[in-house]
Amino acid sequence: MPTITIDGKSIEVEKGTTIMQAADKLGIILPRYCYHPGLSIVGQCRICLVEIEKMPKLQVACYTPVTDGMVVHTQSPKAMRGRKDVLEFLLVNHPLDCPVCDQAGECFLQDYYMKIGQYDSKMVEDKNKKHKALDIGPHVMLDSERCILCTRCVRFCNEISKSNELGIFNRGDHAELLPYPGRRLDNPYSVNTVDICPVGALTEKDFRFEARVWYLKQTDSICPGCSTGCNISVHTNTVRDHHAESRRVVRLKPRYNAEVNKWWMCDFGRYSYKPVDEATRITAPMLKHGDNWIATTWQVAIEAIADKIKKALPQKKSGQIGVWASPQMTNEDLFVLRQFTETLGINHIAMTVTPRERPFSDNYLIREDKNPNTRGAIALGYDTDMQASRDLYRLAFDRLLSVLFIFHHDLTLGFEAEHLAAALGNVPTIIFIGPNRNATSEFAHILLPAAAWPEKDGTFTNFAGRVQRMRAAVQPLGDARTEWMILKRLGKPLGLSVPYVEAGDVFAAIGRNVPAFSGLTYESVGSFGVMLKS
Amino acid sequence: MSFPTLFTDAKGGILTPYIKQNCQILKNYLKLGGYETARKALSMTPDQIIEEVTKSNLRGLGGAGFPAGRKWSFIPKNSTKPTYLVINADEGEPGTCKDKYVIMGASHVLLEGIIIASHAINAHTCYIYIRGEYVEPARILQKAIDDAYEAKILGKSVLGTGYALDVYLHRGAGAYICGEETALIESLEGKKGWPRMKPPFPAIEGLFRCPTIVNNVETISYVPSIINKGGEWFAKLGTERNGGYRFYSVSGHVNRPGVYELPVGTTLRTILYDYAGGIRGGKKLKAVVPGGSSTPPLRPEEIDVKMDFDSLSAIGSMLGSAGVMAMDEDTCLLDMLMVTTRFYHHESCGQCTPCREGTGWMDKVITRMARGEGRIEDVDNLAEIANGIMGNTICPLGDAAAMPVLGYLKKFREEFESHAKYGKCHQGEFTSWTASAGSQR
């Protein structure tokens, strides 16, 4: 294996490793625009020029493979001069409209100007004019003047989404990024082009002019959009609450995980944060009086529910209790729910509601199962067959249930709305626990506000059995609480003692009690998750 | 077809006789013993051919001057992939027009060279990439190819030897960059003409990712003579490391502009004053570009240089494609640099940053100076921009744009300072080309 020395530090690397990759390993971070570890290497932007001993010209670090005994200087006057020149060239026709650019604050041009530029501009000529504010797709806007033609987006569309919408047109300094004639940047992964755009050329319609990035806090989380469990960062704005129409969660960005989503996420998942700050959120326990919902306190709601349950407990034979749990709930929620049902002897439990219309899926990141934790539910001993849901539905229809808990589900996705109305109309007490109202919650008698996913600490287990951690990015809205905390409170008057204080306590208990999770803790799950024990 | 502007030395040159006798027509070439050398070459082993060409010191005459025999020897032995020969007929360097003469007057010499070179690298397919503007040469060459197929000189069994060779003529769409070998390959593959990063070099991974040799028209056209008369004969005609004859395209303010086939190593003074008849109107020479517009210019006192690759690079210029452009004492060199830079700005492919942005920037600065709005700092700024491009690009087009800027600034700095200070040449003797547009001197 060849050994390379960069700035006096030596490292042995695999054959075929490039100087850039070797430098990354040494913690020497060279500037980069066109280079992206997930895309092919083109060596076009030239910002990573380095000096190699015994080579007369500067070479690009991203493309040049390491040879044994190679000695590289990244900080020599010649190399630094070369990079500075390239940066100045990149800004020759760049509009420098940072004050009105969404990328400002996370722009590689700004970053590298501060790091390697800091020259006084020699440029006094008129800049070239190109297309501005082009609507090139359902989610993406293009400003050609800001584009530095690194072709990351072009390569993304050719190599990752394989949809080939984008190309570079014309020559020289009139070269311009555009979609091919008659095409739009419309594919299920289109917004990744915005993520990888190192400048403000591609911006996201959803985020455009909504917030300045330096006000945003980033929290590691897991996309709840499907069972792939893409690793994401939740970007929240809580310091400028008049921005972004007062939404707290303003955008989601993919977070690198080599085993799951690499650098990418799909557009469906990306906009799955929308319900979090929507008006449909349930922010306090609600009781139904006639046709009206009356907000109440947790105490009143819990007492009302405990009263109904006590009358319906199996040994009382006055009816039965059903639970429609949801694979949208975390492992922690589902574990405490299992303790709850076991203690009370509830055994009519359903989990999965298969949608009547088959959802979109592909062979890459988008899976048909739109729930993030079906696999976790299986590991925790739940029956995730749709038959369980049909059985529960049947019990309701046959007037055999006196209390029914529904977590999250909009059952109209899986059952005909008319029939569902008849079935749920036969249950005297329906308690809906979820973050948002939906078509099903309207059939309930009591609503309990659950925390939405960016408000929760917890874990999801993806389709492959990878347990991954999400962290609370914002506080629960209003009186909302995580489901396991709601169950803890509800269990108290029913004689169930839930000793956990934090989500980590619950997870540690799962590790002690469930074989598939044996020995797992939040520490061992780490940033990139860990596989269930088979 | 007659070629009134084609000249050679007293010995008669190597390719000139064929061109003068219209060897774009098959029967004319056969009368002169055409394709006999190819027949001989096909009975030789590839290694023997490569050895002979290596001995001849034949260098790549497209401009880079890479030894042809050595290039051929880079083709991997025992490759499972097919090998391709690609002929670069995308003659686009301003000041150069020699391949056109070879194609129009000696198509069959080129085709014979193709057969020999294909055999040397074991290629059974050859593409000729001809520049789009060469409409008539393309027509003539296609006719020659068709005639050769009909005479069974090309096709399934070349000259009845059982060696299969197909030759395809591909017309470019008018981009200078497609004369760069990897951009040419991309363009042949049907893609945008963007040069590739090297390595891998085309000899390892070229056309369709297969081993490929790209040679200039003129280079390949000399191959039949080398095989016929021997590599040593050819080598002796030229200088120590650069054999044979080559075509010098002489243009500008000389009495007899034209294409001159002369021995490599003829001095520039001989070419300008003996062959081309000296400077028009008895005027003094001010500057001369020795090898196409991208090469740094020479001052009159430097023209005793021998015209071969090594002698010119020793004095900081380049022989390139041997496009000699002479400028008399009345020439505004800012004008000359302006049109040169405008050309490279227009032809930059836009792939890598220094060339894409730098060529346009230099063009804007020089054009502003030509308008009389120059500032004294522009002279140094221009050199800085050019130095930022030089050596930092994917392909040589960046260097091609930077070298003339650096060259003119180095050798004729006073002229540029005069423009910056007074807005005109020599404190007002001449006005610039843009200012006097339409009234050509």
Short mmCIF file of N, CA, C and O in Angstrom, two decimals, chain A residues 41-46 49 57-60 63 65 81-82 85-86 88-93 121-128 130 147-151 168-175, chain B residues 174-177 192 194 197-200 345-361 364-365 368 371 375 378 381 384-389 391-394 399:
data_model
loop_
_atom_site.label_atom_id
_atom_site.label_comp_id
_atom_site.label_asym_id
_atom_site.label_seq_id
_atom_site.Cartn_x
_atom_site.Cartn_y
_atom_site.Cartn_z
N ILE A 41 -15.55 11.73 -9.87
CA ILE A 41 -14.57 12.81 -9.70
C ILE A 41 -14.27 13.42 -11.07
O ILE A 41 -13.97 12.70 -12.02
N VAL A 42 -14.39 14.73 -11.17
CA VAL A 42 -14.19 15.38 -12.47
C VAL A 42 -13.04 16.38 -12.48
O VAL A 42 -12.56 16.75 -13.55
N GLY A 43 -12.61 16.84 -11.32
CA GLY A 43 -11.47 17.77 -11.30
C GLY A 43 -11.71 19.08 -12.01
O GLY A 43 -10.79 19.64 -12.60
N GLN A 44 -12.93 19.59 -12.00
CA GLN A 44 -13.24 20.77 -12.81
C GLN A 44 -13.03 22.10 -12.10
O GLN A 44 -12.65 23.08 -12.72
N CYS A 45 -13.31 22.15 -10.81
CA CYS A 45 -13.31 23.48 -10.18
C CYS A 45 -11.91 23.98 -9.90
O CYS A 45 -11.68 25.17 -9.85
N ARG A 46 -10.96 23.09 -9.69
CA ARG A 46 -9.53 23.39 -9.51
C ARG A 46 -9.22 24.08 -8.18
O ARG A 46 -8.12 24.58 -8.01
N LEU A 49 -6.08 22.70 -5.70
CA LEU A 49 -4.71 22.60 -6.22
C LEU A 49 -3.71 22.45 -5.09
O LEU A 49 -3.78 23.15 -4.08
N LYS A 57 3.89 21.27 -12.38
CA LYS A 57 2.63 22.02 -12.26
C LYS A 57 1.91 21.65 -10.98
O LYS A 57 2.07 20.54 -10.46
N LEU A 58 1.05 22.55 -10.53
CA LEU A 58 0.14 22.21 -9.43
C LEU A 58 -0.83 21.14 -9.93
O LEU A 58 -1.16 21.11 -11.11
N GLN A 59 -1.27 20.29 -9.03
CA GLN A 59 -2.21 19.23 -9.40
C GLN A 59 -3.45 19.33 -8.53
O GLN A 59 -3.38 19.80 -7.40
N VAL A 60 -4.57 18.84 -9.07
CA VAL A 60 -5.78 18.83 -8.24
C VAL A 60 -5.74 17.62 -7.31
O VAL A 60 -5.53 16.50 -7.75
N TYR A 63 -8.38 14.51 -7.83
CA TYR A 63 -8.28 13.52 -8.92
C TYR A 63 -7.00 12.71 -8.88
O TYR A 63 -6.96 11.56 -9.31
N PRO A 65 -4.20 10.32 -8.00
CA PRO A 65 -4.07 9.19 -7.09
C PRO A 65 -2.72 9.23 -6.36
O PRO A 65 -1.73 9.74 -6.88
N ARG A 81 -1.26 30.19 -3.63
CA ARG A 81 -1.47 31.17 -4.68
C ARG A 81 -2.42 30.60 -5.74
O ARG A 81 -3.35 31.27 -6.21
N GLY A 82 -2.19 29.32 -6.09
CA GLY A 82 -3.02 28.70 -7.11
C GLY A 82 -4.49 28.65 -6.68
O GLY A 82 -5.38 28.98 -7.45
N ASP A 85 -6.02 32.12 -6.72
CA ASP A 85 -6.33 32.52 -8.09
C ASP A 85 -7.64 31.89 -8.56
O ASP A 85 -8.48 32.54 -9.17
N VAL A 86 -7.80 30.58 -8.28
CA VAL A 86 -9.01 29.90 -8.71
C VAL A 86 -10.23 30.53 -8.05
O VAL A 86 -11.26 30.76 -8.70
N GLU A 88 -10.54 33.57 -7.04
CA GLU A 88 -10.80 34.87 -7.66
C GLU A 88 -11.51 34.68 -9.01
O GLU A 88 -12.42 35.42 -9.34
N PHE A 89 -11.08 33.66 -9.76
CA PHE A 89 -11.73 33.38 -11.03
C PHE A 89 -13.20 33.02 -10.83
O PHE A 89 -14.07 33.45 -11.58
N LEU A 90 -13.47 32.22 -9.80
CA LEU A 90 -14.85 31.79 -9.56
C LEU A 90 -15.75 32.99 -9.27
O LEU A 90 -16.95 32.96 -9.52
N LEU A 91 -15.16 34.03 -8.72
CA LEU A 91 -15.98 35.18 -8.34
C LEU A 91 -16.03 36.26 -9.42
O LEU A 91 -16.71 37.26 -9.25
N VAL A 92 -15.32 36.03 -10.54
CA VAL A 92 -15.29 37.04 -11.60
C VAL A 92 -16.71 37.36 -12.08
O VAL A 92 -17.09 38.52 -12.18
N ASN A 93 -17.47 36.32 -12.36
CA ASN A 93 -18.82 36.55 -12.86
C ASN A 93 -19.90 36.22 -11.83
O ASN A 93 -21.07 36.11 -12.17
N SER A 121 -10.04 42.64 -4.82
CA SER A 121 -10.42 42.26 -6.18
C SER A 121 -9.79 43.18 -7.21
O SER A 121 -9.73 44.38 -7.04
N LYS A 122 -9.30 42.54 -8.31
CA LYS A 122 -8.77 43.30 -9.44
C LYS A 122 -9.86 43.54 -10.47
O LYS A 122 -9.65 44.23 -11.44
N MET A 123 -10.99 42.92 -10.27
CA MET A 123 -12.03 42.87 -11.29
C MET A 123 -12.81 44.18 -11.35
O MET A 123 -13.45 44.56 -10.37
N VAL A 124 -12.73 44.86 -12.49
CA VAL A 124 -13.51 46.11 -12.65
C VAL A 124 -14.44 46.03 -13.85
O VAL A 124 -15.12 47.00 -14.16
N GLU A 125 -14.48 44.86 -14.51
CA GLU A 125 -15.29 44.77 -15.73
C GLU A 125 -16.76 44.49 -15.39
O GLU A 125 -17.09 44.14 -14.26
N ASP A 126 -17.60 44.64 -16.41
CA ASP A 126 -19.00 44.26 -16.23
C ASP A 126 -19.10 42.74 -16.16
O ASP A 126 -18.38 42.04 -16.86
N LYS A 127 -20.01 42.25 -15.33
CA LYS A 127 -20.17 40.81 -15.20
C LYS A 127 -21.12 40.29 -16.27
O LYS A 127 -21.98 41.02 -16.75
N ASN A 128 -20.98 39.01 -16.60
CA ASN A 128 -21.87 38.40 -17.58
C ASN A 128 -23.27 38.25 -16.99
O ASN A 128 -23.43 37.97 -15.81
N LYS A 130 -26.81 36.18 -16.88
CA LYS A 130 -27.39 34.87 -17.14
C LYS A 130 -28.79 34.82 -16.55
O LYS A 130 -29.25 35.79 -15.96
N CYS A 147 -24.17 30.33 -10.15
CA CYS A 147 -23.64 28.98 -10.38
C CYS A 147 -22.16 29.05 -10.71
O CYS A 147 -21.71 29.88 -11.49
N ILE A 148 -21.38 28.15 -10.11
CA ILE A 148 -19.95 28.09 -10.42
C ILE A 148 -19.63 26.88 -11.30
O ILE A 148 -18.47 26.52 -11.46
N LEU A 149 -20.68 26.25 -11.85
CA LEU A 149 -20.51 25.17 -12.83
C LEU A 149 -19.67 24.00 -12.32
O LEU A 149 -18.85 23.44 -13.04
N CYS A 150 -19.87 23.65 -11.06
CA CYS A 150 -19.12 22.52 -10.50
C CYS A 150 -19.68 21.20 -10.99
O CYS A 150 -19.04 20.17 -10.83
N THR A 151 -20.91 21.20 -11.53
CA THR A 151 -21.60 20.04 -12.09
C THR A 151 -21.95 18.95 -11.06
O THR A 151 -22.29 17.84 -11.44
N ILE A 168 -24.99 21.21 -18.89
CA ILE A 168 -24.33 22.51 -19.02
C ILE A 168 -24.42 22.91 -20.49
O ILE A 168 -24.05 22.14 -21.37
N PHE A 169 -24.93 24.12 -20.72
CA PHE A 169 -25.13 24.58 -22.09
C PHE A 169 -24.18 25.75 -22.38
O PHE A 169 -23.79 26.48 -21.48
N ASN A 170 -23.84 25.90 -23.63
CA ASN A 170 -22.95 26.96 -24.12
C ASN A 170 -21.53 26.75 -23.61
O ASN A 170 -21.26 25.84 -22.85
N ARG A 171 -20.66 27.67 -24.06
CA ARG A 171 -19.24 27.47 -23.83
C ARG A 171 -18.67 28.60 -23.00
O ARG A 171 -19.27 29.66 -22.86
N GLY A 172 -17.45 28.37 -22.51
CA GLY A 172 -16.68 29.42 -21.85
C GLY A 172 -17.43 30.05 -20.70
O GLY A 172 -18.17 29.38 -19.97
N ASP A 173 -17.24 31.39 -20.54
CA ASP A 173 -17.91 32.03 -19.41
C ASP A 173 -19.39 32.31 -19.70
O ASP A 173 -20.06 32.94 -18.90
N HIS A 174 -19.87 31.81 -20.83
CA HIS A 174 -21.32 31.84 -21.07
C HIS A 174 -21.94 30.48 -20.76
O HIS A 174 -23.14 30.30 -20.92
N ALA A 175 -21.14 29.54 -20.34
CA ALA A 175 -21.66 28.22 -19.99
C ALA A 175 -22.67 28.38 -18.85
O ALA A 175 -22.49 29.20 -17.96
N GLY B 174 -17.65 22.64 -35.23
CA GLY B 174 -17.10 23.98 -35.18
C GLY B 174 -16.54 24.44 -33.85
O GLY B 174 -16.53 25.62 -33.56
N ALA B 175 -16.11 23.50 -33.00
CA ALA B 175 -15.51 23.92 -31.73
C ALA B 175 -14.00 23.69 -31.78
O ALA B 175 -13.55 22.58 -32.05
N TYR B 176 -13.24 24.74 -31.50
CA TYR B 176 -11.78 24.64 -31.47
C TYR B 176 -11.33 23.58 -30.47
O TYR B 176 -10.38 22.84 -30.71
N ILE B 177 -12.03 23.51 -29.33
CA ILE B 177 -11.60 22.62 -28.26
C ILE B 177 -11.61 21.17 -28.73
O ILE B 177 -10.89 20.33 -28.19
N LYS B 192 -20.65 16.27 -25.35
CA LYS B 192 -20.16 17.63 -25.38
C LYS B 192 -18.63 17.59 -25.38
O LYS B 192 -18.04 16.79 -24.66
N TRP B 194 -15.86 18.25 -24.02
CA TRP B 194 -15.14 18.64 -22.81
C TRP B 194 -13.92 17.73 -22.66
O TRP B 194 -14.09 16.51 -22.60
N MET B 197 -9.90 14.42 -17.95
CA MET B 197 -8.75 14.45 -17.05
C MET B 197 -7.81 13.31 -17.46
O MET B 197 -8.23 12.24 -17.84
N LYS B 198 -6.50 13.61 -17.38
CA LYS B 198 -5.50 12.57 -17.65
C LYS B 198 -4.62 12.40 -16.41
O LYS B 198 -4.34 13.39 -15.75
N PRO B 199 -4.08 11.23 -16.16
CA PRO B 199 -4.37 9.97 -16.81
C PRO B 199 -5.79 9.49 -16.46
O PRO B 199 -6.36 10.06 -15.55
N PRO B 200 -6.28 8.47 -17.12
CA PRO B 200 -5.65 7.66 -18.16
C PRO B 200 -5.50 8.41 -19.49
O PRO B 200 -6.39 9.16 -19.85
N HIS B 345 -11.18 33.12 -25.63
CA HIS B 345 -12.37 33.34 -24.80
C HIS B 345 -13.58 32.66 -25.43
O HIS B 345 -14.33 31.94 -24.79
N HIS B 346 -13.72 32.88 -26.73
CA HIS B 346 -14.87 32.32 -27.44
C HIS B 346 -14.82 30.80 -27.48
O HIS B 346 -15.85 30.13 -27.48
N GLU B 347 -13.61 30.24 -27.50
CA GLU B 347 -13.47 28.80 -27.68
C GLU B 347 -13.27 28.03 -26.37
O GLU B 347 -13.25 26.80 -26.39
N SER B 348 -13.07 28.71 -25.27
CA SER B 348 -12.94 28.01 -23.98
C SER B 348 -14.19 27.17 -23.76
O SER B 348 -15.31 27.65 -23.95
N CYS B 349 -14.00 25.92 -23.36
CA CYS B 349 -15.17 25.03 -23.27
C CYS B 349 -16.02 25.33 -22.05
O CYS B 349 -17.18 24.98 -22.00
N GLY B 350 -15.42 25.95 -21.04
CA GLY B 350 -16.21 26.29 -19.85
C GLY B 350 -16.19 25.22 -18.78
O GLY B 350 -16.88 25.32 -17.78
N GLN B 351 -15.39 24.18 -18.98
CA GLN B 351 -15.40 23.10 -17.99
C GLN B 351 -14.66 23.49 -16.71
O GLN B 351 -15.20 23.39 -15.62
N CYS B 352 -13.42 23.92 -16.81
CA CYS B 352 -12.69 24.20 -15.58
C CYS B 352 -12.51 25.71 -15.38
O CYS B 352 -12.48 26.49 -16.32
N THR B 353 -12.43 26.07 -14.12
CA THR B 353 -12.59 27.46 -13.72
C THR B 353 -11.57 28.44 -14.30
O THR B 353 -11.96 29.47 -14.84
N PRO B 354 -10.26 28.18 -14.18
CA PRO B 354 -9.31 29.23 -14.57
C PRO B 354 -9.47 29.68 -16.01
O PRO B 354 -9.45 30.87 -16.31
N CYS B 355 -9.66 28.71 -16.91
CA CYS B 355 -9.78 29.04 -18.32
C CYS B 355 -11.13 29.68 -18.60
O CYS B 355 -11.22 30.71 -19.28
N ARG B 356 -12.19 29.11 -18.06
CA ARG B 356 -13.53 29.63 -18.30
C ARG B 356 -13.64 31.09 -17.90
O ARG B 356 -14.11 31.93 -18.68
N GLU B 357 -13.21 31.41 -16.71
CA GLU B 357 -13.37 32.77 -16.20
C GLU B 357 -12.20 33.66 -16.62
O GLU B 357 -12.38 34.84 -16.89
N GLY B 358 -10.99 33.07 -16.68
CA GLY B 358 -9.81 33.87 -16.97
C GLY B 358 -9.77 34.39 -18.39
O GLY B 358 -9.40 35.55 -18.63
N THR B 359 -10.17 33.55 -19.36
CA THR B 359 -10.12 34.00 -20.76
C THR B 359 -11.08 35.16 -20.98
O THR B 359 -10.74 36.14 -21.65
N GLY B 360 -12.27 35.05 -20.41
CA GLY B 360 -13.26 36.12 -20.56
C GLY B 360 -12.79 37.40 -19.89
O GLY B 360 -12.96 38.51 -20.42
N TRP B 361 -12.18 37.23 -18.74
CA TRP B 361 -11.71 38.40 -17.98
C TRP B 361 -10.60 39.11 -18.76
O TRP B 361 -10.63 40.34 -18.94
N LYS B 364 -12.00 40.99 -21.64
CA LYS B 364 -12.65 42.25 -21.26
C LYS B 364 -11.62 43.34 -20.96
O LYS B 364 -11.81 44.50 -21.34
N VAL B 365 -10.55 42.97 -20.28
CA VAL B 365 -9.52 43.96 -19.93
C VAL B 365 -8.86 44.50 -21.20
O VAL B 365 -8.73 45.71 -21.39
N ARG B 368 -11.14 46.67 -23.24
CA ARG B 368 -11.29 48.00 -22.61
C ARG B 368 -10.05 48.85 -22.90
O ARG B 368 -10.17 50.04 -23.20
N ARG B 371 -10.20 50.22 -26.27
CA ARG B 371 -11.14 51.35 -26.36
C ARG B 371 -10.50 52.63 -25.87
O ARG B 371 -11.11 53.68 -25.91
N ARG B 375 -5.93 51.27 -17.77
CA ARG B 375 -5.26 51.86 -16.61
C ARG B 375 -3.90 51.20 -16.53
O ARG B 375 -3.73 50.05 -16.95
N ASP B 378 -3.59 47.73 -15.33
CA ASP B 378 -4.13 46.64 -16.15
C ASP B 378 -3.02 45.75 -16.72
O ASP B 378 -3.21 44.56 -16.92
N ASN B 381 -2.08 43.43 -14.03
CA ASN B 381 -3.24 42.57 -13.75
C ASN B 381 -3.39 41.49 -14.82
O ASN B 381 -3.68 40.34 -14.50
N GLU B 384 -1.07 38.80 -14.19
CA GLU B 384 -1.49 37.99 -13.03
C GLU B 384 -2.61 37.04 -13.40
O GLU B 384 -2.63 35.89 -12.96
N ILE B 385 -3.56 37.54 -14.19
CA ILE B 385 -4.66 36.66 -14.62
C ILE B 385 -4.09 35.50 -15.42
O ILE B 385 -4.41 34.33 -15.19
N ALA B 386 -3.22 35.84 -16.38
CA ALA B 386 -2.65 34.79 -17.23
C ALA B 386 -1.85 33.78 -16.40
O ALA B 386 -1.93 32.57 -16.63
N ASN B 387 -1.12 34.27 -15.41
CA ASN B 387 -0.37 33.35 -14.55
C ASN B 387 -1.30 32.46 -13.73
O ASN B 387 -0.94 31.34 -13.39
N GLY B 388 -2.47 32.97 -13.39
CA GLY B 388 -3.45 32.18 -12.64
C GLY B 388 -4.03 31.06 -13.49
O GLY B 388 -4.46 30.04 -12.97
N ILE B 389 -4.08 31.28 -14.80
CA ILE B 389 -4.59 30.24 -15.70
C ILE B 389 -3.51 29.21 -16.00
O ILE B 389 -3.73 28.01 -15.98
N GLY B 391 -1.06 26.54 -16.49
CA GLY B 391 -0.72 25.30 -15.80
C GLY B 391 -1.78 24.80 -14.84
O GLY B 391 -1.63 23.74 -14.26
N ASN B 392 -2.85 25.57 -14.66
CA ASN B 392 -3.84 25.17 -13.65
C ASN B 392 -5.12 24.59 -14.25
O ASN B 392 -6.11 24.46 -13.55
N THR B 393 -5.10 24.28 -15.53
CA THR B 393 -6.33 23.84 -16.19
C THR B 393 -6.26 22.36 -16.56
O THR B 393 -5.21 21.73 -16.49
N ILE B 394 -7.42 21.82 -16.96
CA ILE B 394 -7.48 20.40 -17.33
C ILE B 394 -6.73 20.16 -18.63
O ILE B 394 -5.98 19.21 -18.75
N ASP B 399 -3.51 27.22 -21.17
CA ASP B 399 -2.15 27.68 -21.45
C ASP B 399 -2.12 28.42 -22.78
O ASP B 399 -1.43 29.44 -22.92
#
